[in-house]
Amino acid sequence: MSEIEIEIDGNLVKAKQGDSIIKIADREGIEVPRFCYHKKLSVAANCRMCLVDVEGAPKAQPACSTPVANGMKVHTKNDKAKFAQKAVMEFLLINHPLDCPICDQGGECELQDVAMEYGSDVSKFNEGKRIVPDKGIGALIQTDMTRCIHCTRCVRFGAEVAGIVEMGGTGRGEGVKIEPFLTEGIQSELSGNMIDVCPVGALTSKPFRYEARTWQMNAVPSVARHDLVGSNIITQSYRGKVKRVVARDNDSINETWISDRDRFSYEGLSHESRALKPKVKIDGEWQEVEWQEALDFTIDGIKNNAKNPEQLGVLASKYSSLEEYFLMQKLARSFGSDNIDFRIDQSDLSDGGSLESSITLSEIESIDHALIVGSYTRLEQPMINHRIRKAVLNGASVNTINSKQFDFNFNTELDLLSAPQKILSTLHAILKSLHLKIGTDVPKYLSKVIPDDVHNKIADDLIASKNGVIVLGEHLNSNPSSSAITNLIFQIAQITDLKIANLMLSGNSHAAERVGFMPTKNGMNAISMFNENTRVFMLMDVDCDYDFINLQSAADCFNNEDVFVVSMSSFENESLHTNANVILPMASYYEASGTHINFDGLVQSFSASVKSPGDSKPGWKIIKVLADLLELEGFDYINSTQVKDEALQSSKLKSSFDDVNAEIDDSQITTHWQYAPYATDSVSRRAKALQESNIGMINSAFVSKSTAKRLDINGDDLYLGVPVSITDAVAEDYVFVHTNQARRVEGG
């Protein structure tokens, strides 16, 4: 666009043809009041609060929808503009309730702020104010729609960003109401952003209701750690407890949005199952003890049970900090053990590491095609899914290969249903089709493969793409052929010159890989550790009920009376009491400083937002003291920054992808256990409001009619303790268990 010159409040400024007046005013630091305008949403121009005087125009013009023109003269503060703005404010306040003292928006309300300058202390309106009955929209958002000023920000957010049209305006004139279309409430995984965009107190946080005032709280910038993005957030606390989490702007990472999981999971911090005191098990009975006694008990247990260093195994979840990963692997290796792993939810660990992504978050928006394999990106990686949706809105096409049809919030051109045991052969067919179409030599192992029309269509779309990406999802983690599948996708990306987005590892997995929290050639991985040779396990933030892909093997090993189990955990549960010998209470999210490495490889450090409760301690401090008591050298750290600096000097492990030719029996019925988005980590699964939301209550075992017949189950039955849902939207010979429930051991 060509550059022009305009005059605004007497100042000559440069602008681009087509920019709005309000955009130029914001850039120049000129305050223009507004309610309906939001920089990330389309322009509605329905509140009229941003009226300004444009010379030559007979009436004041809305700054949000009026494009600038060369030579235009704009006045935002003259009498004409002020009169128009004050008139709009008078109308907006006619029906607005005078309940600021009890409104959670008080102190950060845009209507309050603007009314102070543009409102009047005398109202000429003497009729009764209208009252709008509230409709419940779920466990996360509290509605007080009498306060609504019809700015439609929430409506536009749902349609344009969340991709689900759930709110809208009904009625006419004074009877207009903003309300949900469906009685089920809001379904979006990004719904909490409607709270942020609401300029008044019509939509507020239900868990935060009447908890504290904004000016009473301490605000600390932080980083969300539930997915690969590391969304920037602000943690707000009152009297030492986290009361609210809101988004922090960062266009290169999360823009101005965060997922509901990032926003509301803080509730789990105050769950009744918090580990608050060190505990040791003596003669089968748990006893609360002081830290020194628990540490001495731990050191004695390690020394007495690990007769040689190789009998020590160290396991961690995907949600620890960089510092915790680094120190724990350093402790194990200094002790003499290379039995270290965080990939406790994967069934195939034959490769040394994960396939590296070759695309950044911002680059995803500019793709022209995506092939999604084994992922429901909308719920599993909502902020990355948001970028894919933006690309689709700009013309990109999407094909998927999944074992179930999912409700994406963007259009897909082709959805290929393939049971997990058949994904390998599906990719073989696509790869052969690519070789034939491009004219390259077909590998011998593909000689008997016969692509069909669907495989050819997927291949055609990959070849036609000039800037495409192949997305690997976390459903592949439980596939016994995941290494072979990853290798095939690597080959497909090479032959088509496409980029790769690996979403198989979530949380802070990139930090774990960066510091080498995996075994080298001499060590055992998370699967092979469960044998008679391992006599001591150190678990970091591991929930035995949820985190292990093979719960039976883990339970059998931990329950061996000859095995000593040390659990550094933020929470206690029945299985932990059964499996562990000592519990060392650890600080959880927001209670310790640390570092997260996101999808782009960006290192983001954060400080503790609140002090950890009870006698719980930051994980890195616990590990440092254990190392000192084990008389290991090199643990003379004073703060977590020193740990981070040393950790970042570590070499990242690289994966090598040799030909992997796995064969599995594709005639068998397979089961894939996928946790609901709010049951993936220990904090989220204890957050009350999240669990009461529609997404939090996901709990179904999806199976086709023919497969249900083979398994002799019907819609009234339970499959592995999960209610059965019979549908044609799932692949044959396959059961997709999408649940918020813990895994079940055999006979459990």
XYZ file of C-alpha atoms in Angstrom, residues 139-141 157 187-196 205 207 223-235 242 244-247 257-269 318-319 345 375-386 474-475 503-508 588-590 596 674-696 698 738-740:
101
model
C -18.277 -23.912 34.370
C -15.666 -21.386 33.296
C -17.493 -18.135 32.446
C -14.076 -13.868 18.927
C -17.695 -25.691 23.776
C -14.499 -23.906 22.750
C -11.091 -24.723 24.205
C -10.294 -20.991 23.956
C -13.506 -19.754 25.578
C -11.806 -17.922 28.443
C -10.522 -15.300 26.023
C -14.077 -13.971 25.842
C -13.543 -12.828 29.428
C -10.503 -10.827 28.383
C -14.203 -15.745 35.342
C -13.683 -19.630 39.424
C 4.922 -18.900 31.077
C 2.252 -21.581 30.633
C 3.653 -25.102 30.516
C 0.770 -27.304 29.398
C 1.680 -27.515 25.716
C 4.450 -26.870 23.198
C 3.783 -23.150 22.806
C 4.701 -21.736 26.202
C 2.034 -19.052 26.070
C 2.928 -15.847 27.885
C 0.694 -15.249 30.880
C 0.328 -13.076 33.961
C -0.247 -14.884 37.246
C -2.934 -17.842 42.780
C -6.328 -15.749 38.354
C -4.280 -16.246 35.197
C -4.671 -13.891 32.223
C -3.017 -13.607 28.822
C -4.825 -15.395 23.493
C -4.332 -18.369 25.805
C -6.081 -21.718 26.050
C -8.554 -22.525 28.819
C -6.132 -25.130 30.135
C -3.503 -22.420 30.620
C -6.036 -20.018 32.127
C -7.891 -22.154 34.647
C -5.547 -24.966 35.687
C -4.245 -22.917 38.632
C -7.217 -24.181 40.667
C -5.411 -27.499 40.982
C -2.754 -25.883 43.174
C 6.816 -34.071 30.447
C 5.966 -31.085 32.627
C 3.819 -42.376 27.676
C -3.649 -35.519 16.059
C -6.721 -33.659 17.230
C -4.823 -30.387 17.190
C -7.791 -28.318 18.309
C -7.885 -29.816 21.785
C -4.332 -31.118 22.150
C -2.340 -28.114 20.895
C -4.950 -25.328 20.762
C -2.555 -22.439 20.135
C -0.807 -24.247 17.277
C -4.218 -25.239 15.939
C -5.124 -21.533 16.013
C 0.625 -37.268 20.008
C -1.690 -40.152 19.080
C 3.586 -32.332 18.077
C 4.201 -35.814 19.479
C 5.995 -34.483 22.544
C 4.145 -31.869 24.559
C 4.725 -29.894 27.731
C 8.404 -29.157 28.297
C 4.171 -27.184 41.536
C 3.387 -24.810 38.646
C 3.749 -21.126 39.539
C 10.437 -23.750 29.410
C -6.035 -40.699 24.774
C -6.511 -38.447 27.770
C -8.970 -35.583 27.582
C -7.137 -32.227 27.294
C -7.714 -31.389 30.942
C -6.421 -34.723 32.241
C -2.933 -34.582 30.766
C -0.981 -33.211 33.737
C -1.249 -33.349 37.516
C -2.367 -29.735 37.981
C -5.029 -29.589 35.252
C -6.694 -32.816 36.280
C -7.235 -31.364 39.752
C -8.684 -28.041 38.559
C -12.358 -28.181 39.511
C -13.804 -25.792 36.917
C -11.862 -27.371 34.051
C -13.104 -30.812 35.025
C -16.694 -29.556 35.104
C -16.454 -28.053 31.616
C -17.693 -29.870 28.525
C -14.178 -30.667 27.389
C -13.125 -31.705 30.871
C -14.918 -36.071 27.838
C -10.967 -40.511 24.935
C -11.261 -40.061 28.654
C -10.595 -38.050 31.783
